Coordinates of C-alpha atoms in Angstrom, one line a residue:
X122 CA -12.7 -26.7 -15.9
X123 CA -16.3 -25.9 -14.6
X124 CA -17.9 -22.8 -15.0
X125 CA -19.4 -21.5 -12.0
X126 CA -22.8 -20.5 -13.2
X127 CA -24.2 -19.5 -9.8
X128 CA -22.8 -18.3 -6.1
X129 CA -23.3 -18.6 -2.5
X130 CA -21.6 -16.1 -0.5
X131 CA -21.6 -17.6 3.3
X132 CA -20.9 -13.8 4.2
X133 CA -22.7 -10.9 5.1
X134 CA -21.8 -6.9 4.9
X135 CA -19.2 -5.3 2.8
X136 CA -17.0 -8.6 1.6
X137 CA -20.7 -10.4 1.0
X138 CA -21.2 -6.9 -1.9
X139 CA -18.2 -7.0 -3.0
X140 CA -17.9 -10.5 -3.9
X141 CA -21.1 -10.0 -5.4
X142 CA -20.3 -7.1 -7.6
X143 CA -17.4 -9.1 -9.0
X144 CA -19.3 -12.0 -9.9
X145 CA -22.3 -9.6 -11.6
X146 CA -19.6 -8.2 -13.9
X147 CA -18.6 -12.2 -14.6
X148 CA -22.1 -13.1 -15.1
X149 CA -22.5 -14.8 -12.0
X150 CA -26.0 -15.3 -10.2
X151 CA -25.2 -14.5 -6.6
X152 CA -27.3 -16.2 -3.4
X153 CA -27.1 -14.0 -0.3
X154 CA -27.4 -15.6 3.0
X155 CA -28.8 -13.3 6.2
X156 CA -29.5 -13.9 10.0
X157 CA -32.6 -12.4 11.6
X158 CA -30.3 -9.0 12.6
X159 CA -29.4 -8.4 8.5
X160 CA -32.8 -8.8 7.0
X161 CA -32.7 -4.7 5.9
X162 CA -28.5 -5.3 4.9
X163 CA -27.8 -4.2 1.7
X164 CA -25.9 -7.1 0.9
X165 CA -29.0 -8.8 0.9
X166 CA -30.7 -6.8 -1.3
X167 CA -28.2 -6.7 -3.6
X168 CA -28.3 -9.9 -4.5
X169 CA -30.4 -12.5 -7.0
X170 CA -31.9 -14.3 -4.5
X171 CA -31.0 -14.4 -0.5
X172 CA -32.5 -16.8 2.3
X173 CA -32.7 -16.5 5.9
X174 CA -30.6 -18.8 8.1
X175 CA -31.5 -18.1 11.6
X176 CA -31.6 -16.0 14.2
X177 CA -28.8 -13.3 15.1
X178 CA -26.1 -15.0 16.7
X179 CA -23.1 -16.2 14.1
X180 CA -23.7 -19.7 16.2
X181 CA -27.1 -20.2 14.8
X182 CA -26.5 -18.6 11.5
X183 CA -23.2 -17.9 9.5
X184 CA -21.5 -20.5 10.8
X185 CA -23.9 -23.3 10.3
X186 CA -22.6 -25.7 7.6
X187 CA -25.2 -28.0 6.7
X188 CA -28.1 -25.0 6.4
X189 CA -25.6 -23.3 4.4
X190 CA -25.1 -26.4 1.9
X191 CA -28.8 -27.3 2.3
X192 CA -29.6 -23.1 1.0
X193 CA -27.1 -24.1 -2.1
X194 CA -29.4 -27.3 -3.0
X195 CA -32.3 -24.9 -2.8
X196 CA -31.0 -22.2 -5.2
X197 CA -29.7 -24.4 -7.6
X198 CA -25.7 -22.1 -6.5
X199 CA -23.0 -24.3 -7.8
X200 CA -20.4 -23.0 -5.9
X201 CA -19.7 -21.1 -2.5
X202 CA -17.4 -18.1 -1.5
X203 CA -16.7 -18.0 2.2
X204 CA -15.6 -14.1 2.4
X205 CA -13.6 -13.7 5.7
X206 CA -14.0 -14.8 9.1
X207 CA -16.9 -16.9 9.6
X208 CA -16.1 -20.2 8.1
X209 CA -13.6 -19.2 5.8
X210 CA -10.7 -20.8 7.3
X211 CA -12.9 -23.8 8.4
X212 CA -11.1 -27.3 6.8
X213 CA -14.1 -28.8 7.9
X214 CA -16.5 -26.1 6.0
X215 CA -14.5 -26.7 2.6
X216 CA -14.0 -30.7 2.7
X217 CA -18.2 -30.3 3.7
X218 CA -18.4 -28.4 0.8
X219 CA -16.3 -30.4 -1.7
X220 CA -18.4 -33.5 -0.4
X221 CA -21.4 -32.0 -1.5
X222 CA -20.4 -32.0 -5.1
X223 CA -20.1 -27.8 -4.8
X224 CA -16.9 -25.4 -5.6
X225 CA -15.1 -23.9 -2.7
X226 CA -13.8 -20.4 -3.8
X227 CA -10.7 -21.1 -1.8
X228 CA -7.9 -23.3 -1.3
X229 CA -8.1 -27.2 -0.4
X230 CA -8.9 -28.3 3.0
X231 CA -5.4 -29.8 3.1
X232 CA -3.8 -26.3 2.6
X233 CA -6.4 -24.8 5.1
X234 CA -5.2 -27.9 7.6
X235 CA -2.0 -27.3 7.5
X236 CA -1.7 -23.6 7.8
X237 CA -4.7 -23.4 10.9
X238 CA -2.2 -24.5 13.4
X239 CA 1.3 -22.2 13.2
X240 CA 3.2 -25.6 14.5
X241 CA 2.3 -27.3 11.6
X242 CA 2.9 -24.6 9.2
X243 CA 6.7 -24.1 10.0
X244 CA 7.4 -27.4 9.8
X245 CA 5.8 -27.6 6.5
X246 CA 8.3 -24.5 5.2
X247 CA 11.6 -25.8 7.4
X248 CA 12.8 -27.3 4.3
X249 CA 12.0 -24.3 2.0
X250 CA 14.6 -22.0 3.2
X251 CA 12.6 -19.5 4.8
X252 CA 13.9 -17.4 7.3
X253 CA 11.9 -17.6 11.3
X254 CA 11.9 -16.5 14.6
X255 CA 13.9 -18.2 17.2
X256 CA 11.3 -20.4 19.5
X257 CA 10.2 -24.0 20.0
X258 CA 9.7 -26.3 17.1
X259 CA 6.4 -28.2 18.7
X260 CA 3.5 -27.4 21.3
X261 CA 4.7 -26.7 25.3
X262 CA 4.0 -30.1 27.1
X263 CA 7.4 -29.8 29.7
X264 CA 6.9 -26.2 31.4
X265 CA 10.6 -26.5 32.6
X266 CA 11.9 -27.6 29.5
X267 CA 9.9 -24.6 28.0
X268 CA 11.4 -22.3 30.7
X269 CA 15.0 -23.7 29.8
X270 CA 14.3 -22.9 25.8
X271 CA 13.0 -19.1 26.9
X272 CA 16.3 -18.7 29.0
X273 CA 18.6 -19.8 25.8
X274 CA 16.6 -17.7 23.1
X275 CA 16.3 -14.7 25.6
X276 CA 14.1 -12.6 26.9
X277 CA 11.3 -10.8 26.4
X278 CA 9.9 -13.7 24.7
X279 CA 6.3 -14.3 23.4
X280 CA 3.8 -17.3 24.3
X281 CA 1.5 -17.6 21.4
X282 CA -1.7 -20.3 20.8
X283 CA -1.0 -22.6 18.0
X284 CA -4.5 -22.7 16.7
X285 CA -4.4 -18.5 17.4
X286 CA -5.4 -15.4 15.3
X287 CA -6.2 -11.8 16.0
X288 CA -3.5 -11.5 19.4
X289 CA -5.3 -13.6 21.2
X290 CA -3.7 -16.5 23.5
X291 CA -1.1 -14.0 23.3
X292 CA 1.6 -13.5 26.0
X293 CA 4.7 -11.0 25.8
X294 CA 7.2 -12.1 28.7
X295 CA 9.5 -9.7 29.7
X296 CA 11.9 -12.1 32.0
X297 CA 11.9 -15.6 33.6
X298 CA 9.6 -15.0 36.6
X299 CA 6.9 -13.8 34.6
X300 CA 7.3 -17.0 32.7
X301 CA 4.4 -19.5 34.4
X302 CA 1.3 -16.2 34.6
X303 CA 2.1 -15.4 30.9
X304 CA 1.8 -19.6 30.4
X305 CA -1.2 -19.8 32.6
X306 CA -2.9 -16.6 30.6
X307 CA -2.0 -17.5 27.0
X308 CA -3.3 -21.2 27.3
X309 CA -6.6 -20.4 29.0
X310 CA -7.5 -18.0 26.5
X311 CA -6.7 -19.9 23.7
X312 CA -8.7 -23.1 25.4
X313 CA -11.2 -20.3 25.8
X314 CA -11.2 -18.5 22.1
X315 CA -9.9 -21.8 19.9
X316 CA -10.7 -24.5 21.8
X317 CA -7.2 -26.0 21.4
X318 CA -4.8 -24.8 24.4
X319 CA -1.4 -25.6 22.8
X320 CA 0.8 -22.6 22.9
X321 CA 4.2 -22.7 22.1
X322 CA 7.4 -20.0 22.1
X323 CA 9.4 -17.2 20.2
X324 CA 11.9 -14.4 20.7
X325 CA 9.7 -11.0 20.9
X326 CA 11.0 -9.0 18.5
X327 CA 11.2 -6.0 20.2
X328 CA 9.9 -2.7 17.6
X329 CA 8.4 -5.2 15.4
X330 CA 6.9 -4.1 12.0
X331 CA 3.9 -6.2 10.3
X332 CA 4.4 -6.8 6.7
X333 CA 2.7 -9.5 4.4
X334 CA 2.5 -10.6 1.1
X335 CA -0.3 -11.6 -1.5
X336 CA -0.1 -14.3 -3.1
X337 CA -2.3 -16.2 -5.7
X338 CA -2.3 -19.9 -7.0
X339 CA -3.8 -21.6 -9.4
X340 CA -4.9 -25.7 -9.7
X341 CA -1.9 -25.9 -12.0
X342 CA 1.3 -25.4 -10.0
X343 CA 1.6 -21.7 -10.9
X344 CA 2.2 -19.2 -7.8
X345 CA 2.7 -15.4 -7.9
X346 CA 2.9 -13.3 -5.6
X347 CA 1.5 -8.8 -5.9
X348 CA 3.5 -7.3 -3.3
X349 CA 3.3 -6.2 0.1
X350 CA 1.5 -4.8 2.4
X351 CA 2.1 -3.1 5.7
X352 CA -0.6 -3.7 8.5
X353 CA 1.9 -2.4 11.4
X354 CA -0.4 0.6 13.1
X355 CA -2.8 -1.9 14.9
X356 CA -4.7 -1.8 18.5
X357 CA -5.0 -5.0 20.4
X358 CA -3.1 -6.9 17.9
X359 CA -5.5 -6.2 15.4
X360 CA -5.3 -3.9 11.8
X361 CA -6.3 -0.5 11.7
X362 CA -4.5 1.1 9.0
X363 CA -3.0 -0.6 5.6
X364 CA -0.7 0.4 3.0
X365 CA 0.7 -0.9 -0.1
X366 CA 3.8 -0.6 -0.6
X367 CA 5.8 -0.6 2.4
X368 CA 7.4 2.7 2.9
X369 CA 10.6 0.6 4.2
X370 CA 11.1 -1.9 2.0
X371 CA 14.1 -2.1 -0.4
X372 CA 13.5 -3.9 -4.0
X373 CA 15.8 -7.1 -2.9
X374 CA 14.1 -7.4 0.5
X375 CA 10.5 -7.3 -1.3
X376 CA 11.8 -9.8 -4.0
X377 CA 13.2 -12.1 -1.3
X378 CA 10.2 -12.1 1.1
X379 CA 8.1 -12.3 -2.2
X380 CA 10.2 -15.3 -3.2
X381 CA 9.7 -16.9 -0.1
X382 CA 6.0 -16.1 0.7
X383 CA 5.8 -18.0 -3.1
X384 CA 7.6 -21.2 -1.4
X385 CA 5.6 -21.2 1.7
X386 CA 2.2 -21.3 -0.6
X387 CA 4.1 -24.1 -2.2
X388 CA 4.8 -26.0 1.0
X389 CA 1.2 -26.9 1.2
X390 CA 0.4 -27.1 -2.7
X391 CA -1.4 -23.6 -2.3
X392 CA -4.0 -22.0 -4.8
X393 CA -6.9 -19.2 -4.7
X394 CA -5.7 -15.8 -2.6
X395 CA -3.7 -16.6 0.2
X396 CA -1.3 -13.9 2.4
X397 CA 1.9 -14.6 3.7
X398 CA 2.8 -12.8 6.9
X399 CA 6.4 -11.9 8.5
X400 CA 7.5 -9.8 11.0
X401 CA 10.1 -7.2 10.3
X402 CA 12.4 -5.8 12.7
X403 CA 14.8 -2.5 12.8
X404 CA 17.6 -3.8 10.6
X405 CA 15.0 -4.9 7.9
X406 CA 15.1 -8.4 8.8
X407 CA 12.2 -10.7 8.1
X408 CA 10.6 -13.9 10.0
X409 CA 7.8 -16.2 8.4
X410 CA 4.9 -16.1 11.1
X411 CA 1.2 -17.8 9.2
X412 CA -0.2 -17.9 6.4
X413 CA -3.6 -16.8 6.1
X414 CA -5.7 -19.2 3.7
X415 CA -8.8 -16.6 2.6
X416 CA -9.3 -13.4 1.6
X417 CA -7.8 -10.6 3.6
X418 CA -9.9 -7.6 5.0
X419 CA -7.3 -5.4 3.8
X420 CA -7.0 -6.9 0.2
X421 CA -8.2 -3.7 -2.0
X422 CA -4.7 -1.5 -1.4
X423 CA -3.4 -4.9 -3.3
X424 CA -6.2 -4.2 -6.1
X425 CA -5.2 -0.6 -6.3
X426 CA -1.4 -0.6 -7.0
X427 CA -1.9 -4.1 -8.8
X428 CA -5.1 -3.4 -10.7
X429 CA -6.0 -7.3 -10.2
X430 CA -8.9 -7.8 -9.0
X431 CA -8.5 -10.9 -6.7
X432 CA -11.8 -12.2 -6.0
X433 CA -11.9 -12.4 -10.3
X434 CA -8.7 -14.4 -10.0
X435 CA -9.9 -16.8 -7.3
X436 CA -13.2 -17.6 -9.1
X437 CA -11.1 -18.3 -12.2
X438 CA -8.8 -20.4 -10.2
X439 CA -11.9 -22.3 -8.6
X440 CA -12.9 -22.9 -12.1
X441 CA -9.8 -25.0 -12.7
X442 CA -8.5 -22.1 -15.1
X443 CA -4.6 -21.4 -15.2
X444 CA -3.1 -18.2 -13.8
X445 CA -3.0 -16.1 -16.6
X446 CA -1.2 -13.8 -14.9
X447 CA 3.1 -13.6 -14.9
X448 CA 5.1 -12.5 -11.9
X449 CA 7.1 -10.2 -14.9
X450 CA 4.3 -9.0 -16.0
X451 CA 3.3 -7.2 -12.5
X452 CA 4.6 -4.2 -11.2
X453 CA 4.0 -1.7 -8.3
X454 CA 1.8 1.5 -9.4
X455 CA 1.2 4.2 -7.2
X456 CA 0.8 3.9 -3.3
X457 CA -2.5 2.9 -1.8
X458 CA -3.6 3.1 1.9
X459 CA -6.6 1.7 3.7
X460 CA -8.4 2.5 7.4
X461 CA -10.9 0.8 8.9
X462 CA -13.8 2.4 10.3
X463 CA -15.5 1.0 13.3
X464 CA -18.0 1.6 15.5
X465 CA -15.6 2.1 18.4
X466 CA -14.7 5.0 20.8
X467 CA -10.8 5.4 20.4
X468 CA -11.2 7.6 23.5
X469 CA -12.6 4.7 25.4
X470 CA -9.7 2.0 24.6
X471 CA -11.1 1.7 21.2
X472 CA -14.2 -0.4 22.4
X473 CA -17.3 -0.8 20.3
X474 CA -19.8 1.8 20.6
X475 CA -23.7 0.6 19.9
X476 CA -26.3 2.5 17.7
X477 CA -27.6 3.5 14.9
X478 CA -26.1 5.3 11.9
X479 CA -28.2 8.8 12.3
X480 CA -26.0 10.3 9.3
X481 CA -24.1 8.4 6.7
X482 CA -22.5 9.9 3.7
X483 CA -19.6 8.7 2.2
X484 CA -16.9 10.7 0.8
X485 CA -16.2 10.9 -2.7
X486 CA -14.0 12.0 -5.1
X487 CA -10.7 11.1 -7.4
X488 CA -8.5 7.8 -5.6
X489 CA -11.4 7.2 -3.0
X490 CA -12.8 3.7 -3.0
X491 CA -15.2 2.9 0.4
X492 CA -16.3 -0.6 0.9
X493 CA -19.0 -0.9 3.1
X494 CA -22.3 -2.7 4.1
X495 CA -24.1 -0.2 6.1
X496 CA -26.6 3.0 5.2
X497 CA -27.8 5.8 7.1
X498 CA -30.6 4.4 9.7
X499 CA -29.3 1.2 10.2
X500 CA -28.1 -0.4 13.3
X501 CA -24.6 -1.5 14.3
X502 CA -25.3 -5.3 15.1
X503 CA -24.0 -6.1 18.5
X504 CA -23.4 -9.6 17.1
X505 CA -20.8 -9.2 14.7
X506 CA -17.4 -7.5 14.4
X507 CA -18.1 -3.9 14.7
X508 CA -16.4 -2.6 11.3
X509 CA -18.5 -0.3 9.2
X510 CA -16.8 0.4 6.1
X511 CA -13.0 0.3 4.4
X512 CA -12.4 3.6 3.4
X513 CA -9.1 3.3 0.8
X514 CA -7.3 6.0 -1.0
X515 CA -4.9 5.6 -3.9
X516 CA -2.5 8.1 -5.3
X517 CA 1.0 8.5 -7.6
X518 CA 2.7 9.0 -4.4
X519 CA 2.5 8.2 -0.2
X520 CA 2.2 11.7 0.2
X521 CA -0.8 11.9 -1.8
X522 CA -2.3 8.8 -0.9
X523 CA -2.1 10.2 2.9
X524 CA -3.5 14.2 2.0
X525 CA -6.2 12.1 0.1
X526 CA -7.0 10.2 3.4
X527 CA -6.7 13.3 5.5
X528 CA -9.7 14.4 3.2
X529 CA -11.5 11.5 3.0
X530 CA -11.9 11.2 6.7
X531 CA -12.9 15.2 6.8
X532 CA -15.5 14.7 4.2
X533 CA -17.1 11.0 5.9
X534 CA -19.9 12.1 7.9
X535 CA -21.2 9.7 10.6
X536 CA -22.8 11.0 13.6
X537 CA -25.1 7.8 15.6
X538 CA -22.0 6.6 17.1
X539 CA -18.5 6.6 17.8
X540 CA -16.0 5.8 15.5
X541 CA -12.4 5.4 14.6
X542 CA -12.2 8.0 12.1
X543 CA -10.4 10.7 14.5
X544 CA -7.7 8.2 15.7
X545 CA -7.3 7.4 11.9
X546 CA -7.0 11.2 11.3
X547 CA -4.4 11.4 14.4
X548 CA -2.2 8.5 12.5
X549 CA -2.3 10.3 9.3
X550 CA -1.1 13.2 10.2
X551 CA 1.3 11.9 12.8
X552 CA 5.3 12.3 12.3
X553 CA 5.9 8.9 12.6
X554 CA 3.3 7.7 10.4
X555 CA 4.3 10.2 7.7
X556 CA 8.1 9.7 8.3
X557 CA 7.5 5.8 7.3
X558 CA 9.3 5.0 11.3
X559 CA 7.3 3.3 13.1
X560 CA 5.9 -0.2 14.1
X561 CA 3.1 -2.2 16.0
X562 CA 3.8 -0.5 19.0
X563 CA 2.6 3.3 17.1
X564 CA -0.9 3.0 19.7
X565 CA 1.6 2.9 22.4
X566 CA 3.9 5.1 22.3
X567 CA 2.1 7.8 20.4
X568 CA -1.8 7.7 21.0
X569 CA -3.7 8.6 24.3
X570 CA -7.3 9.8 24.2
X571 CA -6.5 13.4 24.7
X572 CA -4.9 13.0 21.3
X573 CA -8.3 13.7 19.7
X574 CA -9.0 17.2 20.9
X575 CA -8.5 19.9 18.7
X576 CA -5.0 21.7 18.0
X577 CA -4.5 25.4 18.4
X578 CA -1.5 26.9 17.1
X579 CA -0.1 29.2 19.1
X580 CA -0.8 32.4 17.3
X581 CA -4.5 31.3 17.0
X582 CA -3.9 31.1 20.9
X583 CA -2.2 34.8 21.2
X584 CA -4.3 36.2 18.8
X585 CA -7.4 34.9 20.8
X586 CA -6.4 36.9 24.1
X587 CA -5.8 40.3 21.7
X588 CA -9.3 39.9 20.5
X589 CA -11.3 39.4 24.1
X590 CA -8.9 42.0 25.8
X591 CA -10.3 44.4 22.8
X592 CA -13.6 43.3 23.6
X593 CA -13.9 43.5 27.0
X594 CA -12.9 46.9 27.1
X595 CA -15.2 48.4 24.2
X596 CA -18.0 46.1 24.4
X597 CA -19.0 45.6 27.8
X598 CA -23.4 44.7 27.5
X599 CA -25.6 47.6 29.3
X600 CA -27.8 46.2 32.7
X601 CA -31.4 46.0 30.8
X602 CA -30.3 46.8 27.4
X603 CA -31.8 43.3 26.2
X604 CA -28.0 42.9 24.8
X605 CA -26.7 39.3 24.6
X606 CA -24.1 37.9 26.8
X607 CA -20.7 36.1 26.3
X608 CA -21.9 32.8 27.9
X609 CA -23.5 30.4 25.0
X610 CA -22.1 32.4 22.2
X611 CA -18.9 29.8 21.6
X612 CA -18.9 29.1 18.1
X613 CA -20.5 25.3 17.4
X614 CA -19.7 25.1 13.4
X615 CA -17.9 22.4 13.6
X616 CA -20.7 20.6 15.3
X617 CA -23.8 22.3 13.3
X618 CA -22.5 21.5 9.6
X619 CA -22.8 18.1 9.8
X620 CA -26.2 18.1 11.3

């Protein structure tokens, strides 16, 4: 075992902090890294020490590997924790960083290998009795074979990228002579986003439901996993809203997709944080899809019904230390649910929105946890992914973890720029949401922009017209009398009180 004395976190923002304020209560010098556009971040503040690493773009400074080492030889850091995104996924990144004679807070590049392409990954679990969707077993390289397969499994079927992530080189085909645009579109994207073209072919499950599973190793052999988590109210493909539990999930069907999420870590000798994600449909039944090998955005819900804290656990595990923790020995406390809040318009197809934080106050309060990276009067970097904070609320019950939310979101003032805190309002209070039916179609089928103007009850509405008729006929303003009239006298409260 090696004690890590002193870490670089190749991150920036809120995961850069909150690494950080994990390894400060282990002891643990931290080393921040920053481009040009973060000198002023708080991450880099926060930190012992913190070193430029070029300008703005991620291309000329988070993602370069050998400045990133070189910083560590600088500093004297001993080890490196990649965060997410950026090069945390990168095989290449951690065998760099293993050759260097450093400690990658992470799995082995083998693992990360394995897992990067989703090919490779299902036949590493075929023999591990793990349940998964119907499709091909390799890359497309025979179009009319592939259109054959599609015919036989049935349609609508999906065209996925191999090397993919985040929906894109992603294709849903509804029937056979959509087949060859859906081919054409998923494999230039992914050529486009990964670099690697090679799509392959499922069944499209049709009111799919995103559920996945945390799971730690250690250097030892011992795997656990802590439970779900369900990620299903997403736009483009991507997360918006967490929650752990699942509100659908039966005890057997979590211990079997928790038993099997366990075997898939094992298929590639697993350890550090990994998640496991299947997709569940109507009848409750599950399908292995990836494995992601890092830290996930939406790892605190985990935290707050587990009360592990995971980057602890992966910095043990780097250490060469042994899991001290047994899969009896966990159990699922109170009900935890997390939004992300980005600087997007959801009234504008949720696309990001540029400024500057005029007002930032978080909300506080009993079961409110924010993580963030951002304070009022800074910019929103056009650079990077446009998320400004985790806002995560934890009670006994769904229920309250939801009225908590409903609160939270009341109580977070931002004004600068647009954000999703409405829309996450919308799914909070939204019948489906609350009811626990619905899946990763919820944008679709219940959200459109008008969705975001305020309600009025229809009494407020009756009640309104009582009041003007009333006024109309006993206050009408005198010619000359200096008295005011009706026009500009709306009520603004709700936009003065935040100001």
């Amino acid at each position: 075992m090696t004690k890590i004395r002193k870490l670089l976190v190749a991150n920036r923002g809120e995961i850069a902090l909150r690494i950080m304020r994990t390894a400060r209560e282990m002891g643990i010098q931290t080393v921040a890294i920053y481009s040009e556009a973060d000198r002023q971040s708080p991450h880099v503040r926060y930190a012992d020490e913190a070193v430029c690493v070029g300008p703005a773009p991620s291309s000329e400074s988070y993602l370069r590997t050998d400045v990133i080492i070189e910083v560590c030889r600088q500093t004297g850091a001993d080890a490196i924790h990649p965060g997410y995104g950026f090069l945390s996924e990168n095989a290449g990144f951690a065998q760099a960083v293993r050759n260097a004679g450093l400690i990658f807070v992470g799995p082995s590049p083998e693992s990360i290998e394995i897992m990067g392409s989703k090919l490779a990954a299902k036949a590493a679990v075929a023999a591990y009795n793990i349940p998964m969707v119907p499709g091909t077993p390799e890359a497309i390289t025979d179009r009319e074979a592939a259109k054959q397969t599609a015919a036989q499994i049935g349609y609508p079927i999906l065209i996925k990228a191999s090397a993919g992530g985040g929906g894109k080189g992603m294709r849903i085909v509804e029937q056979e002579a959509d087949f060859d645009e859906g081919m054409e579109r998923a494999v230039s994207e992914a050529t486009s986003a990964f670099g690697d073209g090679s799509v392959f072919i499922e069944k499209y499950v049709t009111s799919p439901r995103h559920v996945e599973i945390q799971v730690l190793g250690d250097q030892h052999g011992n795997i656990i996993h802590l439970f779900e988590r369900e990620c299903s109210v997403q736009r483009r493909h991507q997360k918006v809203v967490e929650e752990a539990p699942s509100s659908v999930l039966t005890p057997e069907i979590r211990a079997e997709m928790g038993r099997c999420a366990v075997e898939v870590a094992r298929a590639c000798g697993y350890y550090g944080a990994g998640t496991v994600e299947f997709i569940v449909d109507d009848q409750l039944n599950f399908y292995f899809l990836e494995m992601n090998t890092r830290l996930q955005v939406e790892h605190p819900v985990t935290e707050q019904i587990t009360g592990i804290d995971l980057v602890k656990q992966m910095i043990y595990i780097a250490e060469g230390k042994p899991l001290e923790i047994k899969q009896e020995d966990l159990q699922i406390n109170g009900h935890s649910i997390e939004i992300r809040v980005y600087a997007e318009d959801p009234a504008n197809n949720f696309l990001p929105d540029v400024g500057t934080l005029e007002t930032y106050v978080r909300p506080q309060g009993n079961g409110i946890r924010v993580d963030d990276g951002f304070e009022q009067g800074m910019a929103i970097p056009i650079y990077y992914d446009p998320m400004i904070a985790k806002l995560v609320t934890t009670g006994a019950t769904r229920a309250e973890a939801i009225e908590k939310m409903i609160r939270a979101i009341d109580e977070y003032r931002i004004t600068g720029v647009q954000t999703t805190l409405p829309f996450c309002r919308f799914v909070m209070q939204h019948d489906a949401f609350r009811s626990g039916q619905f899946d990763t179609h919820f944008v679709s089928h219940y959200f459109t922009p008008d969705k975001l103007l305020p309600e009025t009850r229809p009494e407020e509405t009756q009640l309104a017209g009582v009041l003007a008729a009333w006024l109309l006929q006993n206050h009408q303003p005198k010619a000359g009398n200096g008295a005011v009239t009706s026009e500009g006298k709306k009520s603004q409260w709700k936009e003065r009180r935040f100001r």
